[in-house]
């Protein structure tokens, strides 16, 4: 099994620098924020840098990458201006992703802030219908969420409802997050097979395109979303190893979002590879 694994990395020094750093620590995939994760400002486009990053794919060593939308982006805000801003941010990020086609753009569906899930589902789909276009070569991924507060995406059914309303459905997939699913109540430690069977029934395993591999500080069903280092949380290393080894999942890109630095992520990746031998 060729494990496709990497970590969330910073693009502060440029895309190409980020890609080379990922390869240096033994990663063959990575995730990055295309803009300020706590704001809306995007990184200025540098075509030479973007093309140098694109050259790292394939024979360069990178198999794929995942861009992550900023946490501030809320496609189901009760404020219409903020929903428009979400569409603008997503459209801008997807423009950048066209420099390295065939990759993924992941986003948190958002929080309905009191409007109710039914309204939020429609609003999220409306934003996607505004920004997706037939010629685009990036797949947009809805992330599974822990369900804290009024978060949308705490269940497979909510994600399915959004996807049912997206006109270009072939452009949309799902990114699972082990911490989020555990905190949402899915028993990925004792019944991974059952969880995947449920996902396949509700959404379809062919729509699962990436996986955030994180342990959780919380008990299952806590709806809190607090990541832990691999094997140091309530999910446990045995269950996480079962995830990356499962036939339905093992070909996916796995991204570490654990609370550590680049050296720590390198150590986690090495440990996983050794345990999988």
PDB file of N, CA, C and O in Angstrom, residues 101-159:
ATOM      1  N   UNK A 101      -4.452  21.717 -11.712  1.00  0.00           N
ATOM      2  CA  UNK A 101      -5.745  21.024 -11.857  1.00  0.00           C
ATOM      3  C   UNK A 101      -5.741  19.600 -11.317  1.00  0.00           C
ATOM      4  O   UNK A 101      -4.699  18.974 -11.166  1.00  0.00           O
ATOM      5  N   UNK A 102      -6.963  19.140 -11.031  1.00  0.00           N
ATOM      6  CA  UNK A 102      -7.131  17.769 -10.579  1.00  0.00           C
ATOM      7  C   UNK A 102      -7.010  17.608  -9.073  1.00  0.00           C
ATOM      8  O   UNK A 102      -6.900  16.481  -8.581  1.00  0.00           O
ATOM      9  N   UNK A 103      -7.031  18.726  -8.341  1.00  0.00           N
ATOM     10  CA  UNK A 103      -6.878  18.668  -6.897  1.00  0.00           C
ATOM     11  C   UNK A 103      -8.174  19.068  -6.187  1.00  0.00           C
ATOM     12  O   UNK A 103      -9.231  19.109  -6.808  1.00  0.00           O
ATOM     13  N   UNK A 104      -8.082  19.352  -4.886  1.00  0.00           N
ATOM     14  CA  UNK A 104      -9.285  19.510  -4.079  1.00  0.00           C
ATOM     15  C   UNK A 104      -9.322  20.833  -3.318  1.00  0.00           C
ATOM     16  O   UNK A 104      -8.292  21.339  -2.882  1.00  0.00           O
ATOM     17  N   UNK A 105     -10.536  21.354  -3.145  1.00  0.00           N
ATOM     18  CA  UNK A 105     -10.777  22.557  -2.340  1.00  0.00           C
ATOM     19  C   UNK A 105     -11.816  22.196  -1.286  1.00  0.00           C
ATOM     20  O   UNK A 105     -12.959  21.887  -1.603  1.00  0.00           O
ATOM     21  N   UNK A 106     -11.403  22.214  -0.025  1.00  0.00           N
ATOM     22  CA  UNK A 106     -12.243  21.766   1.077  1.00  0.00           C
ATOM     23  C   UNK A 106     -12.786  22.950   1.872  1.00  0.00           C
ATOM     24  O   UNK A 106     -12.080  23.936   2.096  1.00  0.00           O
ATOM     25  N   UNK A 107     -14.054  22.868   2.294  1.00  0.00           N
ATOM     26  CA  UNK A 107     -14.595  23.924   3.138  1.00  0.00           C
ATOM     27  C   UNK A 107     -15.564  23.382   4.185  1.00  0.00           C
ATOM     28  O   UNK A 107     -16.194  22.351   3.986  1.00  0.00           O
ATOM     29  N   UNK A 108     -15.620  24.095   5.315  1.00  0.00           N
ATOM     30  CA  UNK A 108     -16.625  23.802   6.341  1.00  0.00           C
ATOM     31  C   UNK A 108     -17.951  24.354   5.833  1.00  0.00           C
ATOM     32  O   UNK A 108     -18.034  25.541   5.494  1.00  0.00           O
ATOM     33  N   UNK A 109     -19.010  23.547   5.803  1.00  0.00           N
ATOM     34  CA  UNK A 109     -20.282  24.024   5.242  1.00  0.00           C
ATOM     35  C   UNK A 109     -20.792  25.317   5.860  1.00  0.00           C
ATOM     36  O   UNK A 109     -21.416  26.131   5.188  1.00  0.00           O
ATOM     37  N   UNK A 110     -20.535  25.517   7.165  1.00  0.00           N
ATOM     38  CA  UNK A 110     -20.949  26.769   7.799  1.00  0.00           C
ATOM     39  C   UNK A 110     -21.841  26.546   9.006  1.00  0.00           C
ATOM     40  O   UNK A 110     -22.155  25.412   9.385  1.00  0.00           O
ATOM     41  N   UNK A 111     -22.271  27.649   9.611  1.00  0.00           N
ATOM     42  CA  UNK A 111     -23.164  27.611  10.772  1.00  0.00           C
ATOM     43  C   UNK A 111     -24.409  28.429  10.478  1.00  0.00           C
ATOM     44  O   UNK A 111     -24.309  29.566  10.007  1.00  0.00           O
ATOM     45  N   UNK A 112     -25.573  27.863  10.778  1.00  0.00           N
ATOM     46  CA  UNK A 112     -26.818  28.533  10.387  1.00  0.00           C
ATOM     47  C   UNK A 112     -27.213  29.670  11.330  1.00  0.00           C
ATOM     48  O   UNK A 112     -28.150  30.437  11.021  1.00  0.00           O
ATOM     49  N   UNK A 113     -26.507  29.808  12.461  1.00  0.00           N
ATOM     50  CA  UNK A 113     -26.717  30.892  13.431  1.00  0.00           C
ATOM     51  C   UNK A 113     -28.195  31.209  13.688  1.00  0.00           C
ATOM     52  O   UNK A 113     -28.613  32.360  13.681  1.00  0.00           O
ATOM     53  N   UNK A 114     -28.987  30.162  13.887  1.00  0.00           N
ATOM     54  CA  UNK A 114     -30.371  30.352  14.293  1.00  0.00           C
ATOM     55  C   UNK A 114     -31.410  30.253  13.208  1.00  0.00           C
ATOM     56  O   UNK A 114     -32.611  30.196  13.485  1.00  0.00           O
ATOM     57  N   UNK A 115     -30.977  30.207  11.949  1.00  0.00           N
ATOM     58  CA  UNK A 115     -31.952  30.120  10.850  1.00  0.00           C
ATOM     59  C   UNK A 115     -32.564  28.735  10.721  1.00  0.00           C
ATOM     60  O   UNK A 115     -33.639  28.588  10.172  1.00  0.00           O
ATOM     61  N   UNK A 116     -31.835  27.731  11.184  1.00  0.00           N
ATOM     62  CA  UNK A 116     -32.285  26.358  11.032  1.00  0.00           C
ATOM     63  C   UNK A 116     -31.533  25.669   9.906  1.00  0.00           C
ATOM     64  O   UNK A 116     -31.108  26.304   8.927  1.00  0.00           O
ATOM     65  N   UNK A 117     -31.374  24.353  10.038  1.00  0.00           N
ATOM     66  CA  UNK A 117     -30.591  23.579   9.082  1.00  0.00           C
ATOM     67  C   UNK A 117     -31.202  23.591   7.679  1.00  0.00           C
ATOM     68  O   UNK A 117     -30.484  23.635   6.681  1.00  0.00           O
ATOM     69  N   UNK A 118     -32.526  23.552   7.586  1.00  0.00           N
ATOM     70  CA  UNK A 118     -33.178  23.501   6.268  1.00  0.00           C
ATOM     71  C   UNK A 118     -32.844  24.737   5.428  1.00  0.00           C
ATOM     72  O   UNK A 118     -32.537  24.640   4.237  1.00  0.00           O
ATOM     73  N   UNK A 119     -32.878  25.900   6.056  1.00  0.00           N
ATOM     74  CA  UNK A 119     -32.532  27.138   5.358  1.00  0.00           C
ATOM     75  C   UNK A 119     -31.059  27.141   4.978  1.00  0.00           C
ATOM     76  O   UNK A 119     -30.685  27.544   3.866  1.00  0.00           O
ATOM     77  N   UNK A 120     -30.210  26.698   5.903  1.00  0.00           N
ATOM     78  CA  UNK A 120     -28.772  26.685   5.660  1.00  0.00           C
ATOM     79  C   UNK A 120     -28.396  25.798   4.488  1.00  0.00           C
ATOM     80  O   UNK A 120     -27.544  26.157   3.674  1.00  0.00           O
ATOM     81  N   UNK A 121     -29.018  24.650   4.391  1.00  0.00           N
ATOM     82  CA  UNK A 121     -28.744  23.724   3.287  1.00  0.00           C
ATOM     83  C   UNK A 121     -28.986  24.397   1.940  1.00  0.00           C
ATOM     84  O   UNK A 121     -28.175  24.295   1.011  1.00  0.00           O
ATOM     85  N   UNK A 122     -30.082  25.112   1.826  1.00  0.00           N
ATOM     86  CA  UNK A 122     -30.411  25.819   0.582  1.00  0.00           C
ATOM     87  C   UNK A 122     -29.372  26.896   0.290  1.00  0.00           C
ATOM     88  O   UNK A 122     -28.910  27.055  -0.842  1.00  0.00           O
ATOM     89  N   UNK A 123     -28.973  27.646   1.318  1.00  0.00           N
ATOM     90  CA  UNK A 123     -28.020  28.736   1.125  1.00  0.00           C
ATOM     91  C   UNK A 123     -26.643  28.232   0.704  1.00  0.00           C
ATOM     92  O   UNK A 123     -25.988  28.819  -0.162  1.00  0.00           O
ATOM     93  N   UNK A 124     -26.189  27.146   1.304  1.00  0.00           N
ATOM     94  CA  UNK A 124     -24.886  26.576   0.944  1.00  0.00           C
ATOM     95  C   UNK A 124     -24.904  26.099  -0.510  1.00  0.00           C
ATOM     96  O   UNK A 124     -23.976  26.358  -1.284  1.00  0.00           O
ATOM     97  N   UNK A 125     -25.966  25.410  -0.885  1.00  0.00           N
ATOM     98  CA  UNK A 125     -26.092  24.951  -2.268  1.00  0.00           C
ATOM     99  C   UNK A 125     -26.148  26.126  -3.239  1.00  0.00           C
ATOM    100  O   UNK A 125     -25.573  26.068  -4.336  1.00  0.00           O
ATOM    101  N   UNK A 126     -26.809  27.218  -2.840  1.00  0.00           N
ATOM    102  CA  UNK A 126     -26.886  28.405  -3.694  1.00  0.00           C
ATOM    103  C   UNK A 126     -25.498  28.981  -3.954  1.00  0.00           C
ATOM    104  O   UNK A 126     -25.182  29.381  -5.083  1.00  0.00           O
ATOM    105  N   UNK A 127     -24.652  29.032  -2.917  1.00  0.00           N
ATOM    106  CA  UNK A 127     -23.292  29.532  -3.095  1.00  0.00           C
ATOM    107  C   UNK A 127     -22.518  28.628  -4.055  1.00  0.00           C
ATOM    108  O   UNK A 127     -21.820  29.106  -4.967  1.00  0.00           O
ATOM    109  N   UNK A 128     -22.643  27.323  -3.870  1.00  0.00           N
ATOM    110  CA  UNK A 128     -21.948  26.394  -4.765  1.00  0.00           C
ATOM    111  C   UNK A 128     -22.430  26.549  -6.206  1.00  0.00           C
ATOM    112  O   UNK A 128     -21.636  26.517  -7.151  1.00  0.00           O
ATOM    113  N   UNK A 129     -23.716  26.734  -6.383  1.00  0.00           N
ATOM    114  CA  UNK A 129     -24.255  26.896  -7.736  1.00  0.00           C
ATOM    115  C   UNK A 129     -23.785  28.198  -8.385  1.00  0.00           C
ATOM    116  O   UNK A 129     -23.749  28.304  -9.617  1.00  0.00           O
ATOM    117  N   UNK A 130     -23.399  29.176  -7.581  1.00  0.00           N
ATOM    118  CA  UNK A 130     -22.875  30.430  -8.119  1.00  0.00           C
ATOM    119  C   UNK A 130     -21.432  30.288  -8.605  1.00  0.00           C
ATOM    120  O   UNK A 130     -21.030  30.941  -9.570  1.00  0.00           O
ATOM    121  N   UNK A 131     -20.635  29.477  -7.909  1.00  0.00           N
ATOM    122  CA  UNK A 131     -19.196  29.462  -8.182  1.00  0.00           C
ATOM    123  C   UNK A 131     -18.714  28.279  -9.017  1.00  0.00           C
ATOM    124  O   UNK A 131     -17.655  28.361  -9.651  1.00  0.00           O
ATOM    125  N   UNK A 132     -19.460  27.187  -9.028  1.00  0.00           N
ATOM    126  CA  UNK A 132     -19.032  26.030  -9.817  1.00  0.00           C
ATOM    127  C   UNK A 132     -19.339  26.264 -11.295  1.00  0.00           C
ATOM    128  O   UNK A 132     -20.358  26.861 -11.636  1.00  0.00           O
ATOM    129  N   UNK A 133     -18.447  25.793 -12.161  1.00  0.00           N
ATOM    130  CA  UNK A 133     -18.675  25.940 -13.594  1.00  0.00           C
ATOM    131  C   UNK A 133     -18.148  24.697 -14.320  1.00  0.00           C
ATOM    132  O   UNK A 133     -17.232  24.018 -13.826  1.00  0.00           O
ATOM    133  N   UNK A 134     -18.714  24.369 -15.473  1.00  0.00           N
ATOM    134  CA  UNK A 134     -18.408  23.094 -16.128  1.00  0.00           C
ATOM    135  C   UNK A 134     -16.939  22.854 -16.433  1.00  0.00           C
ATOM    136  O   UNK A 134     -16.464  21.719 -16.378  1.00  0.00           O
ATOM    137  N   UNK A 135     -16.180  23.915 -16.765  1.00  0.00           N
ATOM    138  CA  UNK A 135     -14.795  23.742 -17.196  1.00  0.00           C
ATOM    139  C   UNK A 135     -13.808  23.610 -16.043  1.00  0.00           C
ATOM    140  O   UNK A 135     -12.637  23.294 -16.260  1.00  0.00           O
ATOM    141  N   UNK A 136     -14.236  23.851 -14.819  1.00  0.00           N
ATOM    142  CA  UNK A 136     -13.310  23.820 -13.694  1.00  0.00           C
ATOM    143  C   UNK A 136     -12.731  22.427 -13.496  1.00  0.00           C
ATOM    144  O   UNK A 136     -13.389  21.408 -13.752  1.00  0.00           O
ATOM    145  N   UNK A 137     -11.475  22.375 -13.036  1.00  0.00           N
ATOM    146  CA  UNK A 137     -10.758  21.107 -12.905  1.00  0.00           C
ATOM    147  C   UNK A 137     -10.408  20.800 -11.445  1.00  0.00           C
ATOM    148  O   UNK A 137      -9.505  20.025 -11.169  1.00  0.00           O
ATOM    149  N   UNK A 138     -11.141  21.416 -10.548  1.00  0.00           N
ATOM    150  CA  UNK A 138     -10.969  21.198  -9.111  1.00  0.00           C
ATOM    151  C   UNK A 138     -12.259  20.634  -8.538  1.00  0.00           C
ATOM    152  O   UNK A 138     -13.339  21.055  -8.950  1.00  0.00           O
ATOM    153  N   UNK A 139     -12.143  19.682  -7.620  1.00  0.00           N
ATOM    154  CA  UNK A 139     -13.331  19.177  -6.940  1.00  0.00           C
ATOM    155  C   UNK A 139     -13.470  19.876  -5.595  1.00  0.00           C
ATOM    156  O   UNK A 139     -12.506  19.970  -4.830  1.00  0.00           O
ATOM    157  N   UNK A 140     -14.659  20.382  -5.307  1.00  0.00           N
ATOM    158  CA  UNK A 140     -14.946  21.054  -4.045  1.00  0.00           C
ATOM    159  C   UNK A 140     -15.469  20.025  -3.050  1.00  0.00           C
ATOM    160  O   UNK A 140     -16.375  19.245  -3.368  1.00  0.00           O
ATOM    161  N   UNK A 141     -14.893  20.030  -1.850  1.00  0.00           N
ATOM    162  CA  UNK A 141     -15.242  19.030  -0.845  1.00  0.00           C
ATOM    163  C   UNK A 141     -15.955  19.648   0.351  1.00  0.00           C
ATOM    164  O   UNK A 141     -15.485  20.622   0.935  1.00  0.00           O
ATOM    165  N   UNK A 142     -17.082  19.071   0.713  1.00  0.00           N
ATOM    166  CA  UNK A 142     -17.789  19.404   1.947  1.00  0.00           C
ATOM    167  C   UNK A 142     -17.162  18.582   3.068  1.00  0.00           C
ATOM    168  O   UNK A 142     -17.002  17.367   2.944  1.00  0.00           O
ATOM    169  N   UNK A 143     -16.823  19.220   4.173  1.00  0.00           N
ATOM    170  CA  UNK A 143     -16.187  18.506   5.268  1.00  0.00           C
ATOM    171  C   UNK A 143     -17.215  18.040   6.301  1.00  0.00           C
ATOM    172  O   UNK A 143     -18.150  18.767   6.636  1.00  0.00           O
ATOM    173  N   UNK A 144     -17.017  16.830   6.801  1.00  0.00           N
ATOM    174  CA  UNK A 144     -17.856  16.341   7.899  1.00  0.00           C
ATOM    175  C   UNK A 144     -17.507  17.120   9.161  1.00  0.00           C
ATOM    176  O   UNK A 144     -16.341  17.333   9.470  1.00  0.00           O
ATOM    177  N   UNK A 145     -18.522  17.541   9.909  1.00  0.00           N
ATOM    178  CA  UNK A 145     -18.303  18.429  11.045  1.00  0.00           C
ATOM    179  C   UNK A 145     -18.706  17.777  12.378  1.00  0.00           C
ATOM    180  O   UNK A 145     -19.469  16.814  12.409  1.00  0.00           O
ATOM    181  N   UNK A 146     -18.191  18.362  13.465  1.00  0.00           N
ATOM    182  CA  UNK A 146     -18.458  17.808  14.805  1.00  0.00           C
ATOM    183  C   UNK A 146     -19.842  18.155  15.315  1.00  0.00           C
ATOM    184  O   UNK A 146     -20.371  17.486  16.201  1.00  0.00           O
ATOM    185  N   UNK A 147     -20.429  19.236  14.792  1.00  0.00           N
ATOM    186  CA  UNK A 147     -21.772  19.622  15.210  1.00  0.00           C
ATOM    187  C   UNK A 147     -21.816  20.543  16.404  1.00  0.00           C
ATOM    188  O   UNK A 147     -22.821  20.600  17.110  1.00  0.00           O
ATOM    189  N   UNK A 148     -20.732  21.291  16.633  1.00  0.00           N
ATOM    190  CA  UNK A 148     -20.771  22.248  17.749  1.00  0.00           C
ATOM    191  C   UNK A 148     -21.637  23.443  17.356  1.00  0.00           C
ATOM    192  O   UNK A 148     -21.652  23.877  16.210  1.00  0.00           O
ATOM    193  N   UNK A 149     -22.359  23.953  18.313  1.00  0.00           N
ATOM    194  CA  UNK A 149     -23.224  25.094  18.036  1.00  0.00           C
ATOM    195  C   UNK A 149     -24.239  24.782  16.953  1.00  0.00           C
ATOM    196  O   UNK A 149     -24.964  23.792  17.027  1.00  0.00           O
ATOM    197  N   UNK A 150     -24.277  25.643  15.933  1.00  0.00           N
ATOM    198  CA  UNK A 150     -25.250  25.462  14.849  1.00  0.00           C
ATOM    199  C   UNK A 150     -24.566  25.016  13.551  1.00  0.00           C
ATOM    200  O   UNK A 150     -25.042  25.298  12.461  1.00  0.00           O
ATOM    201  N   UNK A 151     -23.446  24.296  13.691  1.00  0.00           N
ATOM    202  CA  UNK A 151     -22.716  23.804  12.521  1.00  0.00           C
ATOM    203  C   UNK A 151     -23.587  22.919  11.624  1.00  0.00           C
ATOM    204  O   UNK A 151     -24.322  22.053  12.111  1.00  0.00           O
ATOM    205  N   UNK A 152     -23.428  23.109  10.336  1.00  0.00           N
ATOM    206  CA  UNK A 152     -24.037  22.214   9.345  1.00  0.00           C
ATOM    207  C   UNK A 152     -22.988  21.186   8.917  1.00  0.00           C
ATOM    208  O   UNK A 152     -21.802  21.492   8.832  1.00  0.00           O
ATOM    209  N   UNK A 153     -23.425  19.971   8.669  1.00  0.00           N
ATOM    210  CA  UNK A 153     -22.514  18.912   8.254  1.00  0.00           C
ATOM    211  C   UNK A 153     -22.194  17.935   9.354  1.00  0.00           C
ATOM    212  O   UNK A 153     -21.263  17.147   9.260  1.00  0.00           O
ATOM    213  N   UNK A 154     -23.013  17.934  10.414  1.00  0.00           N
ATOM    214  CA  UNK A 154     -22.796  17.017  11.531  1.00  0.00           C
ATOM    215  C   UNK A 154     -23.273  15.609  11.208  1.00  0.00           C
ATOM    216  O   UNK A 154     -22.991  14.669  11.956  1.00  0.00           O
ATOM    217  N   UNK A 155     -23.997  15.456  10.104  1.00  0.00           N
ATOM    218  CA  UNK A 155     -24.486  14.129   9.704  1.00  0.00           C
ATOM    219  C   UNK A 155     -24.317  13.953   8.208  1.00  0.00           C
ATOM    220  O   UNK A 155     -24.269  14.926   7.444  1.00  0.00           O
ATOM    221  N   UNK A 156     -24.230  12.714   7.789  1.00  0.00           N
ATOM    222  CA  UNK A 156     -24.134  12.420   6.359  1.00  0.00           C
ATOM    223  C   UNK A 156     -25.384  12.919   5.633  1.00  0.00           C
ATOM    224  O   UNK A 156     -25.317  13.370   4.492  1.00  0.00           O
ATOM    225  N   UNK A 157     -26.514  12.849   6.319  1.00  0.00           N
ATOM    226  CA  UNK A 157     -27.775  13.272   5.700  1.00  0.00           C
ATOM    227  C   UNK A 157     -27.750  14.761   5.357  1.00  0.00           C
ATOM    228  O   UNK A 157     -28.247  15.167   4.296  1.00  0.00           O
ATOM    229  N   UNK A 158     -27.184  15.592   6.237  1.00  0.00           N
ATOM    230  CA  UNK A 158     -27.116  17.027   5.943  1.00  0.00           C
ATOM    231  C   UNK A 158     -26.241  17.296   4.725  1.00  0.00           C
ATOM    232  O   UNK A 158     -26.577  18.134   3.877  1.00  0.00           O
ATOM    233  N   UNK A 159     -25.118  16.600   4.635  1.00  0.00           N
ATOM    234  CA  UNK A 159     -24.251  16.780   3.470  1.00  0.00           C
ATOM    235  C   UNK A 159     -24.967  16.320   2.196  1.00  0.00           C
ATOM    236  O   UNK A 159     -24.864  16.967   1.146  1.00  0.00           O
TER     237      UNK A 159
END
